[in-house]
CSV table of C-alpha atoms and ligand atoms in Angstrom, one decimal:
chain,number,residue,atom,x,y,z
D,293,UNK,CA,31.8,-275.8,-180.1
D,294,UNK,CA,28.3,-274.4,-180.1
D,295,UNK,CA,27.4,-271.3,-178.1
D,296,UNK,CA,25.4,-273.2,-175.5
D,297,UNK,CA,28.2,-275.6,-174.5
D,298,UNK,CA,30.8,-272.9,-173.9
D,299,UNK,CA,31.3,-271.3,-170.5
D,300,UNK,CA,29.1,-268.2,-170.3
D,301,UNK,CA,30.6,-264.9,-169.2
D,302,UNK,CA,28.7,-261.7,-168.7
D,303,UNK,CA,30.1,-258.6,-170.4
D,304,UNK,CA,28.5,-255.5,-169.0
D,305,UNK,CA,28.9,-252.5,-171.3
D,306,UNK,CA,29.2,-255.2,-174.0
D,307,UNK,CA,28.2,-252.7,-176.8
D,308,UNK,CA,30.9,-250.2,-175.7
D,309,UNK,CA,34.3,-249.8,-177.2
D,310,UNK,CA,36.4,-252.0,-175.0
D,311,UNK,CA,33.5,-254.4,-174.1
D,312,UNK,CA,32.7,-255.2,-177.7
D,313,UNK,CA,36.4,-256.0,-178.5
D,314,UNK,CA,36.7,-258.1,-175.3
D,315,UNK,CA,33.6,-260.0,-176.3
D,316,UNK,CA,35.2,-261.0,-179.6
D,317,UNK,CA,38.4,-262.1,-177.7
D,318,UNK,CA,36.4,-264.1,-175.2
D,319,UNK,CA,34.6,-265.9,-178.0
D,320,UNK,CA,37.9,-266.6,-179.8
D,321,UNK,CA,39.1,-268.1,-176.5
D,322,UNK,CA,36.2,-270.5,-176.3
D,323,UNK,CA,33.8,-268.6,-174.0
D,324,UNK,CA,30.3,-267.3,-174.8
D,325,UNK,CA,30.1,-263.6,-174.1
D,326,UNK,CA,26.6,-262.6,-172.8
D,327,UNK,CA,26.4,-259.0,-173.8
D,328,UNK,CA,24.6,-256.5,-171.7
D,329,UNK,CA,24.3,-252.7,-172.2
D,330,UNK,CA,21.8,-250.0,-171.6
D,331,UNK,CA,22.8,-248.4,-175.0
D,332,UNK,CA,23.0,-245.0,-173.5
D,333,UNK,CA,26.4,-244.3,-174.9
D,334,UNK,CA,26.6,-247.1,-177.4
D,335,UNK,CA,24.9,-248.6,-180.4
D,336,UNK,CA,23.4,-251.9,-181.6
D,337,UNK,CA,25.9,-251.6,-184.5
D,338,UNK,CA,28.6,-252.8,-182.1
D,339,UNK,CA,26.5,-255.9,-181.1
D,340,UNK,CA,26.0,-256.7,-184.8
D,341,UNK,CA,29.7,-256.3,-185.4
D,342,UNK,CA,30.5,-258.7,-182.5
D,343,UNK,CA,28.0,-261.2,-183.9
D,344,UNK,CA,29.5,-260.9,-187.4
D,345,UNK,CA,33.0,-261.5,-186.0
D,346,UNK,CA,32.0,-264.4,-183.8
D,347,UNK,CA,30.0,-266.0,-186.6
D,348,UNK,CA,27.0,-266.6,-184.4
D,349,UNK,CA,24.2,-264.8,-182.6
D,350,UNK,CA,25.9,-264.1,-179.3
D,351,UNK,CA,23.2,-263.1,-176.7
D,352,UNK,CA,22.5,-259.4,-176.1
D,353,UNK,CA,20.3,-257.9,-173.3
D,354,UNK,CA,19.4,-254.3,-173.2
D,355,UNK,CA,19.7,-253.7,-169.4
D,356,UNK,CA,21.1,-251.1,-167.0
D,357,UNK,CA,23.6,-252.3,-164.5
D,358,UNK,CA,21.6,-250.6,-161.8
D,359,UNK,CA,18.6,-252.7,-162.6
D,360,UNK,CA,18.8,-255.4,-159.9
D,361,UNK,CA,15.6,-257.1,-160.9
D,362,UNK,CA,16.6,-257.2,-164.5
D,363,UNK,CA,20.0,-258.7,-163.5
D,364,UNK,CA,18.4,-261.3,-161.3
D,365,UNK,CA,16.0,-262.3,-164.1
D,366,UNK,CA,18.9,-262.6,-166.5
D,367,UNK,CA,21.1,-264.6,-164.2
D,368,UNK,CA,18.2,-266.9,-163.3
D,369,UNK,CA,17.3,-267.5,-166.9
D,370,UNK,CA,20.9,-268.5,-167.7
D,371,UNK,CA,20.9,-270.9,-164.7
D,372,UNK,CA,17.6,-272.4,-165.9
D,373,UNK,CA,19.1,-272.9,-169.3
D,374,UNK,CA,22.0,-274.9,-167.9
D,375,UNK,CA,24.5,-272.1,-168.7
D,376,UNK,CA,25.2,-270.3,-165.4
D,377,UNK,CA,27.6,-267.4,-165.6
D,378,UNK,CA,31.2,-268.4,-164.8
D,379,UNK,CA,32.4,-264.8,-164.4
D,380,UNK,CA,31.8,-261.2,-165.2
D,381,UNK,CA,33.8,-258.6,-167.2
D,382,UNK,CA,32.4,-255.4,-165.9
D,383,UNK,CA,32.8,-252.4,-168.3
D,384,UNK,CA,29.5,-250.6,-167.9
D,385,UNK,CA,30.3,-247.1,-166.7
D,386,UNK,CA,30.5,-243.5,-167.8
D,387,UNK,CA,34.0,-242.5,-168.9
D,388,UNK,CA,34.3,-238.8,-169.8
D,389,UNK,CA,36.3,-236.7,-167.4
D,390,UNK,CA,34.7,-233.4,-168.4
D,391,UNK,CA,31.2,-234.8,-168.2
D,392,UNK,CA,31.9,-236.2,-164.8
D,393,UNK,CA,32.8,-232.7,-163.5
D,394,UNK,CA,29.4,-231.4,-164.8
D,395,UNK,CA,27.4,-234.5,-163.5
D,396,UNK,CA,29.2,-236.0,-160.5
D,397,UNK,CA,26.0,-237.6,-159.0
D,398,UNK,CA,25.3,-239.4,-162.3
D,399,UNK,CA,28.9,-240.7,-162.3
D,400,UNK,CA,28.5,-241.9,-158.6
D,401,UNK,CA,25.2,-243.6,-159.4
D,402,UNK,CA,26.2,-245.3,-162.6
D,403,UNK,CA,29.8,-246.2,-161.9
D,404,UNK,CA,29.8,-246.9,-158.1
D,405,UNK,CA,26.1,-247.6,-157.6
D,406,UNK,CA,26.0,-249.9,-160.6
D,407,UNK,CA,28.9,-251.9,-159.3
D,408,UNK,CA,27.2,-252.3,-155.9
D,409,UNK,CA,24.0,-253.6,-157.5
D,410,UNK,CA,26.0,-256.0,-159.7
D,411,UNK,CA,27.9,-257.4,-156.8
D,412,UNK,CA,24.8,-258.0,-154.7
D,413,UNK,CA,23.1,-259.9,-157.5
D,414,UNK,CA,26.3,-261.8,-158.4
D,415,UNK,CA,26.6,-262.9,-154.7
D,416,UNK,CA,23.0,-264.2,-154.7
D,417,UNK,CA,24.0,-266.3,-157.7
D,418,UNK,CA,27.4,-267.4,-156.5
D,419,UNK,CA,29.4,-265.7,-159.2
D,420,UNK,CA,32.8,-265.2,-157.8
D,421,UNK,CA,35.0,-264.2,-160.7
D,422,UNK,CA,35.1,-260.5,-161.7
D,423,UNK,CA,37.3,-258.5,-164.0
D,424,UNK,CA,37.0,-254.8,-163.4
D,425,UNK,CA,37.7,-252.0,-165.8
D,426,UNK,CA,39.9,-249.6,-163.9
D,427,UNK,CA,42.2,-246.9,-165.1
D,428,UNK,CA,45.6,-245.5,-164.7
D,429,UNK,CA,43.8,-242.3,-163.7
D,430,UNK,CA,43.9,-243.8,-160.2
D,431,UNK,CA,47.6,-242.8,-160.0
D,432,UNK,CA,47.1,-239.1,-160.9
D,433,UNK,CA,50.4,-237.5,-161.7
D,434,UNK,CA,52.8,-240.3,-160.6
D,435,UNK,CA,56.0,-239.5,-158.8
D,436,UNK,CA,57.9,-242.0,-160.9
D,437,UNK,CA,57.5,-243.4,-164.4
D,438,UNK,CA,57.0,-246.1,-165.5
D,439,UNK,CA,54.4,-246.5,-162.8
D,440,UNK,CA,53.9,-249.9,-161.1
D,441,UNK,CA,50.9,-251.2,-159.1
D,442,UNK,CA,52.4,-250.2,-155.8
D,443,UNK,CA,52.3,-246.5,-156.7
D,444,UNK,CA,50.0,-244.6,-154.3
D,445,UNK,CA,46.7,-243.2,-155.4
D,446,UNK,CA,46.7,-239.4,-155.7
D,447,UNK,CA,43.6,-237.4,-154.7
D,448,UNK,CA,41.3,-237.9,-157.7
D,449,UNK,CA,41.4,-235.0,-160.2
D,450,UNK,CA,37.8,-235.6,-161.4
D,451,UNK,CA,34.6,-237.4,-160.3
D,452,UNK,CA,35.4,-239.9,-163.0
D,453,UNK,CA,38.7,-240.7,-161.4
D,454,UNK,CA,37.1,-240.9,-158.0
D,455,UNK,CA,34.6,-243.5,-159.2
D,456,UNK,CA,37.5,-245.7,-160.4
D,457,UNK,CA,39.3,-245.4,-157.0
D,458,UNK,CA,36.0,-245.9,-155.1
D,459,UNK,CA,35.1,-248.9,-157.2
D,460,UNK,CA,38.5,-250.5,-156.5
D,461,UNK,CA,37.9,-249.9,-152.8
D,462,UNK,CA,34.3,-251.4,-153.0
D,463,UNK,CA,35.7,-254.5,-154.7
D,464,UNK,CA,38.5,-254.8,-152.2
D,465,UNK,CA,36.3,-254.4,-149.1
D,466,UNK,CA,33.7,-256.7,-150.6
D,467,UNK,CA,36.2,-259.5,-151.2
D,468,UNK,CA,37.4,-259.2,-147.6
D,469,UNK,CA,34.2,-260.7,-146.4
D,470,UNK,CA,33.6,-263.0,-149.4
D,471,UNK,CA,36.1,-265.9,-149.5
D,472,UNK,CA,36.8,-267.5,-152.9
D,473,UNK,CA,36.1,-264.2,-154.7
D,474,UNK,CA,38.6,-263.5,-157.4
D,475,UNK,CA,38.9,-260.0,-158.7
D,476,UNK,CA,41.3,-258.6,-161.3
D,477,UNK,CA,41.5,-254.8,-161.2
D,478,UNK,CA,42.7,-253.9,-164.7
D,479,UNK,CA,44.2,-250.4,-164.8
D,480,UNK,CA,44.2,-249.4,-168.4
D,481,UNK,CA,46.5,-246.9,-169.9
D,482,UNK,CA,45.3,-245.4,-173.2
D,483,UNK,CA,43.4,-247.8,-175.4
D,484,UNK,CA,43.3,-246.9,-179.1
D,485,UNK,CA,42.6,-248.5,-182.4
D,486,UNK,CA,39.9,-250.9,-183.6
D,487,UNK,CA,39.5,-254.6,-184.7
D,488,UNK,CA,41.6,-255.0,-187.8
D,489,UNK,CA,38.4,-256.1,-189.7
D,490,UNK,CA,36.9,-252.6,-189.1
D,491,UNK,CA,33.7,-254.4,-188.1
D,492,UNK,CA,33.9,-252.8,-184.6
D,493,UNK,CA,35.7,-249.8,-183.2
D,494,UNK,CA,35.1,-246.8,-181.1
D,495,UNK,CA,31.8,-244.9,-181.7
D,496,UNK,CA,32.1,-241.6,-179.8
D,497,UNK,CA,28.9,-239.6,-179.6
D,498,UNK,CA,29.4,-236.0,-180.5
D,499,UNK,CA,32.8,-234.3,-180.4
D,500,UNK,CA,35.4,-236.9,-179.2
D,501,UNK,CA,37.3,-236.0,-176.0
D,502,UNK,CA,40.1,-238.5,-176.6
D,503,UNK,CA,43.0,-237.9,-178.8
D,504,UNK,CA,42.8,-240.7,-181.4
D,505,UNK,CA,39.1,-240.5,-182.3
D,506,UNK,CA,39.4,-236.7,-182.6
D,507,UNK,CA,42.6,-237.1,-184.8
D,508,UNK,CA,40.9,-239.6,-187.2
D,509,UNK,CA,37.8,-237.4,-187.5
D,510,UNK,CA,40.0,-234.4,-188.2
D,511,UNK,CA,41.9,-236.3,-190.9
D,512,UNK,CA,38.5,-237.4,-192.3
D,513,UNK,CA,37.4,-233.8,-192.5
D,514,UNK,CA,34.6,-234.3,-190.0
D,515,UNK,CA,36.2,-231.9,-187.5
D,516,UNK,CA,38.6,-228.9,-187.9
D,517,UNK,CA,42.2,-229.2,-187.1
D,518,UNK,CA,43.3,-231.2,-184.0
D,519,UNK,CA,44.3,-229.0,-181.1
D,520,UNK,CA,47.4,-230.2,-179.3
D,521,UNK,CA,46.6,-229.4,-175.7
D,522,UNK,CA,49.8,-227.7,-174.5
D,523,UNK,CA,53.4,-227.7,-176.0
D,524,UNK,CA,55.1,-226.3,-173.0
D,525,UNK,CA,55.2,-229.3,-170.7
D,526,UNK,CA,58.5,-230.5,-169.3
D,527,UNK,CA,58.9,-233.3,-171.9
D,528,UNK,CA,61.3,-233.6,-174.8
D,529,UNK,CA,58.9,-232.0,-177.4
D,530,UNK,CA,56.7,-230.1,-174.8
D,531,UNK,CA,53.6,-232.3,-175.3
D,532,UNK,CA,52.1,-234.8,-172.8
D,533,UNK,CA,53.2,-238.4,-172.8
D,534,UNK,CA,50.8,-241.4,-172.5
D,535,UNK,CA,51.1,-245.2,-173.0
D,536,UNK,CA,48.8,-246.0,-176.0
D,537,UNK,CA,47.9,-249.7,-176.4
D,538,UNK,CA,45.9,-251.5,-179.1
D,539,UNK,CA,42.3,-252.2,-178.0
D,540,UNK,CA,42.7,-255.9,-179.2
D,541,UNK,CA,45.7,-256.3,-176.9
D,542,UNK,CA,43.6,-254.9,-174.1
D,543,UNK,CA,40.7,-257.2,-175.0
D,544,UNK,CA,43.1,-260.2,-174.8
D,545,UNK,CA,44.2,-259.0,-171.4
D,546,UNK,CA,40.6,-259.4,-170.2
D,547,UNK,CA,40.6,-263.1,-171.3
D,548,UNK,CA,44.0,-263.6,-169.6
D,549,UNK,CA,42.6,-262.0,-166.4
D,550,UNK,CA,39.4,-264.1,-166.5
D,551,UNK,CA,41.5,-267.3,-166.9
D,552,UNK,CA,43.7,-266.1,-164.0
D,553,UNK,CA,40.6,-265.7,-161.8
D,554,UNK,CA,39.3,-269.2,-162.8
D,555,UNK,CA,42.7,-270.7,-162.0
D,556,UNK,CA,43.0,-269.4,-158.4
D,557,UNK,CA,43.0,-272.2,-155.9
D,558,UNK,CA,43.1,-270.2,-152.7
D,559,UNK,CA,40.1,-270.3,-150.3
D,560,UNK,CA,40.9,-266.8,-149.5
D,561,UNK,CA,39.6,-264.0,-151.6
D,562,UNK,CA,42.1,-262.7,-154.1
D,563,UNK,CA,42.0,-259.1,-155.4
D,564,UNK,CA,44.9,-258.0,-157.6
D,565,UNK,CA,45.5,-254.8,-159.6
D,566,UNK,CA,47.3,-255.1,-163.0
D,567,UNK,CA,48.7,-252.3,-165.1
D,568,UNK,CA,47.8,-252.8,-168.8
D,569,UNK,CA,50.0,-250.8,-171.1
D,570,UNK,CA,52.9,-251.3,-173.5
D,571,UNK,CA,55.6,-250.1,-171.1
D,572,UNK,CA,56.6,-247.1,-173.2
D,573,UNK,CA,55.2,-243.6,-173.6
D,574,UNK,CA,54.5,-241.5,-176.7
D,575,UNK,CA,54.0,-237.8,-176.8
D,576,UNK,CA,51.0,-236.2,-178.6
D,577,UNK,CA,53.4,-235.1,-181.4
D,578,UNK,CA,54.9,-238.6,-181.7
D,579,UNK,CA,51.3,-240.0,-182.1
D,580,UNK,CA,50.7,-237.5,-184.9
D,581,UNK,CA,53.9,-238.5,-186.6
D,582,UNK,CA,53.3,-242.2,-186.1
D,583,UNK,CA,49.8,-241.8,-187.6
D,584,UNK,CA,51.2,-240.1,-190.7
D,585,UNK,CA,53.8,-242.8,-191.1
D,586,UNK,CA,51.3,-245.6,-190.7
D,587,UNK,CA,48.6,-244.2,-193.0
D,588,UNK,CA,50.3,-241.8,-195.4
D,589,UNK,CA,47.8,-239.1,-194.4
D,590,UNK,CA,48.6,-235.7,-193.1
D,591,UNK,CA,47.2,-234.7,-189.8
D,592,UNK,CA,45.9,-231.1,-189.6
D,593,UNK,CA,46.8,-229.8,-186.1
D,594,UNK,CA,47.6,-226.6,-184.2
D,595,UNK,CA,49.2,-226.0,-180.9
D,596,UNK,CA,46.7,-224.9,-178.2
D,597,UNK,CA,46.4,-224.3,-174.4
D,598,UNK,CA,46.9,-227.0,-171.8
D,599,UNK,CA,43.7,-228.9,-170.9
D,600,UNK,CA,42.8,-228.7,-167.3
D,601,UNK,CA,43.5,-231.9,-165.3
D,602,UNK,CA,45.9,-233.4,-167.8
D,603,UNK,CA,48.9,-235.2,-166.2
D,604,UNK,CA,52.3,-234.5,-167.8
D,605,UNK,CA,53.6,-238.0,-168.4
D,606,UNK,CA,52.5,-241.5,-167.5
D,607,UNK,CA,53.3,-244.9,-168.8
D,608,UNK,CA,53.0,-248.3,-167.4
D,609,UNK,CA,55.4,-250.8,-165.9
D,610,UNK,CA,53.3,-253.8,-167.2
D,611,UNK,CA,55.6,-256.6,-165.8
D,612,UNK,CA,53.1,-257.9,-163.3
D,613,UNK,CA,50.6,-258.6,-166.1
D,614,UNK,CA,53.4,-260.4,-168.0
D,615,UNK,CA,54.5,-262.5,-165.1
D,616,UNK,CA,51.1,-263.4,-163.6
D,617,UNK,CA,48.7,-263.2,-166.4
D,618,UNK,CA,51.1,-264.2,-169.2
D,619,UNK,CA,50.0,-261.2,-171.1
D,620,UNK,CA,51.9,-258.5,-172.9
D,621,UNK,CA,51.0,-256.2,-175.8
D,622,UNK,CA,51.8,-257.5,-179.3
D,623,UNK,CA,50.7,-254.7,-181.6
D,624,UNK,CA,52.6,-251.5,-182.3
D,625,UNK,CA,51.5,-247.9,-182.1
D,626,UNK,CA,51.5,-247.7,-185.9
D,627,UNK,CA,49.3,-250.8,-186.2
D,628,UNK,CA,46.9,-249.4,-183.7
D,629,UNK,CA,46.7,-246.1,-185.5
D,630,UNK,CA,46.3,-247.7,-188.9
D,631,UNK,CA,43.4,-249.8,-187.5
D,632,UNK,CA,41.9,-246.7,-186.0
D,633,UNK,CA,42.1,-245.0,-189.5
D,634,UNK,CA,40.6,-248.1,-191.2
D,635,UNK,CA,37.7,-248.0,-188.8
D,636,UNK,CA,37.2,-244.3,-189.4
D,637,UNK,CA,37.0,-244.8,-193.1
D,638,UNK,CA,34.6,-247.7,-192.7
D,639,UNK,CA,32.3,-245.4,-190.6
D,640,UNK,CA,32.5,-242.7,-193.2
D,641,UNK,CA,31.4,-245.1,-196.0
D,642,UNK,CA,28.8,-247.0,-193.9
Z,876,UD1,C1,42.3,-239.9,-169.4
Z,876,UD1,C2,42.8,-240.9,-168.4
Z,876,UD1,C3,42.3,-242.3,-168.7
Z,876,UD1,C4,40.8,-242.2,-168.8
Z,876,UD1,C5,40.4,-241.3,-170.0
Z,876,UD1,C6,39.0,-241.2,-170.1
Z,876,UD1,C7,44.9,-240.2,-167.4
Z,876,UD1,C8,46.4,-240.3,-167.5
Z,876,UD1,N1,44.2,-240.9,-168.3
Z,876,UD1,O1,43.0,-240.2,-170.6
Z,876,UD1,O2,42.6,-243.1,-167.6
Z,876,UD1,O3,40.3,-243.5,-169.1
Z,876,UD1,O4,40.9,-240.0,-169.7
Z,876,UD1,O5,38.6,-240.4,-171.2
Z,876,UD1,O6,44.3,-239.6,-166.5
Z,876,UD1,N2,44.9,-234.5,-176.5
Z,876,UD1,C9,45.1,-233.4,-177.3
Z,876,UD1,N3,44.1,-233.0,-178.1
Z,876,UD1,C10,42.9,-233.6,-178.1
Z,876,UD1,C11,42.7,-234.7,-177.2
Z,876,UD1,C12,43.7,-235.1,-176.4
Z,876,UD1,O7,46.2,-232.9,-177.4
Z,876,UD1,O8,42.0,-233.1,-178.8
Z,876,UD1,C13,46.0,-234.9,-175.6
Z,876,UD1,C14,45.8,-234.8,-174.1
Z,876,UD1,O9,46.2,-233.6,-173.6
Z,876,UD1,C15,46.6,-236.0,-173.6
Z,876,UD1,C16,46.6,-237.0,-174.8
Z,876,UD1,O10,46.2,-236.3,-175.9
Z,876,UD1,O11,47.9,-235.6,-173.5
Z,876,UD1,C17,45.6,-238.2,-174.5
Z,876,UD1,O12,44.4,-237.6,-174.2
Z,876,UD1,P1,43.1,-238.5,-174.1
Z,876,UD1,O13,43.0,-239.4,-175.3
Z,876,UD1,O14,41.9,-237.6,-173.8
Z,876,UD1,O15,43.3,-239.5,-172.9
Z,876,UD1,P2,43.8,-239.1,-171.4
Z,876,UD1,O16,43.4,-237.8,-171.0
Z,876,UD1,O17,45.2,-239.5,-171.2
C-alpha cells in the first residue's frame, strides 16, 4: 500500500523519543504517520531513522504546536491532497521535571497552550480522534500499588506534572461540549529502550535526567558513575521502584488506542484514561542487575542522596488497557535494556 492511500495520522513531537517509535508502529499497522516537530529538543536524525524503518519518505513538517496558522495550513494541504487527517497522536511537549521547576511558564505555554491551539485547529477541521501522551506522574505518590485508573490525582509535585493533569482536564472539558470526540489519555509509566534495529532511540540533549539514558552513557564512559538516588527508601533493597516498559510496547499501545478511538460508535464524546505499564515494578538496583545480565557489561554506580520529588514506589495495574485496547507489554526488562545498550553503542560509533 503506498503512502498516499493509507489513512493519515498526525504525530506531533514526531521526532521525539516516543513519537518516533510510535510513527514506526503506525506505519507497520497500515497508517501514514505525518510527523511534526519544532526540533527544539529533538533531531532530524530521528526523522531519517523513521523513514529508513518505514522504507519510504514519510512526511515531516518542522512546526511548533502553538503555531495555529501553520497547523491550519498543514491540515488544509492534507485535505486538498485527498488525505485528510483521521486522528492525532499528540506527543509534543516538554518533559523534564527539574526544568519545569525553573521554567513553569514555558511548560504552561508549550504543554497546555500547545494543546489548546491544536484542539482549536483540529475542531475547525473536524478531527475527532486524539491520543494523548499523559503520565503516571498524575497519581503522585499513590496510596495503593499497583495503581489503577480510578486512583485520585495528588497535588502535582512539579509544573511538569501539573501540565499533564491540566491537559487531561482540558481534554475532558473540551469533549464534554464536542460530541463524537474520542480521546485516549495514555498514562505512561517509565518507557525505556529503543527500536531493536538501533535506527531510532532516545536522544537526550546534555546530561540525561532519566535513569536508563544516564546508565547507558555511564557504561559507555561518556559520564562518570551513575548515582543511585537514595538507598534508604522503605522498599526491599532501599531504592525506588518503577514500572519500566519497552518503548516499542508503548508505541504499539498508541496504535491500539487510535484503533479504539476509530472503533467507537457512540454519539457521545468518549474520554478514557489507560495505564500503560507492565504491571510489575523494578527497583533501581534491580534495573542495574538486569542491565548487567542482559549485556554482560558492568555498571559503575554509587549510592547517593534522594532526589527531590521522587515517589517511593509506583507500578501499573494495566488490565484496562488489556481488556479494552487488547494491548499488553510483550518485551522483558532485559530486552529493553539490551536494546537501550545497542542504541547507545550505535550512537557512539555514528
Ligand atoms: C518521572 C515521572 C514520569 C515522567 C518522567 C519525566 C513519576 C513516578 N514518574 O519519571 O511520569 O514522565 O519523570 O522525566 O513521577 N534514578 C537514579 N539515578 C539517576 C536517574 C534516576 O537513581 O541518575 C532513579 C530515580 O530516583 C527513580 C528511577 O531512577 O527512582 C527512575 O527515574 P527517572 O528515569 O528519572 O524517571 P521517573 O522520575 O520515575
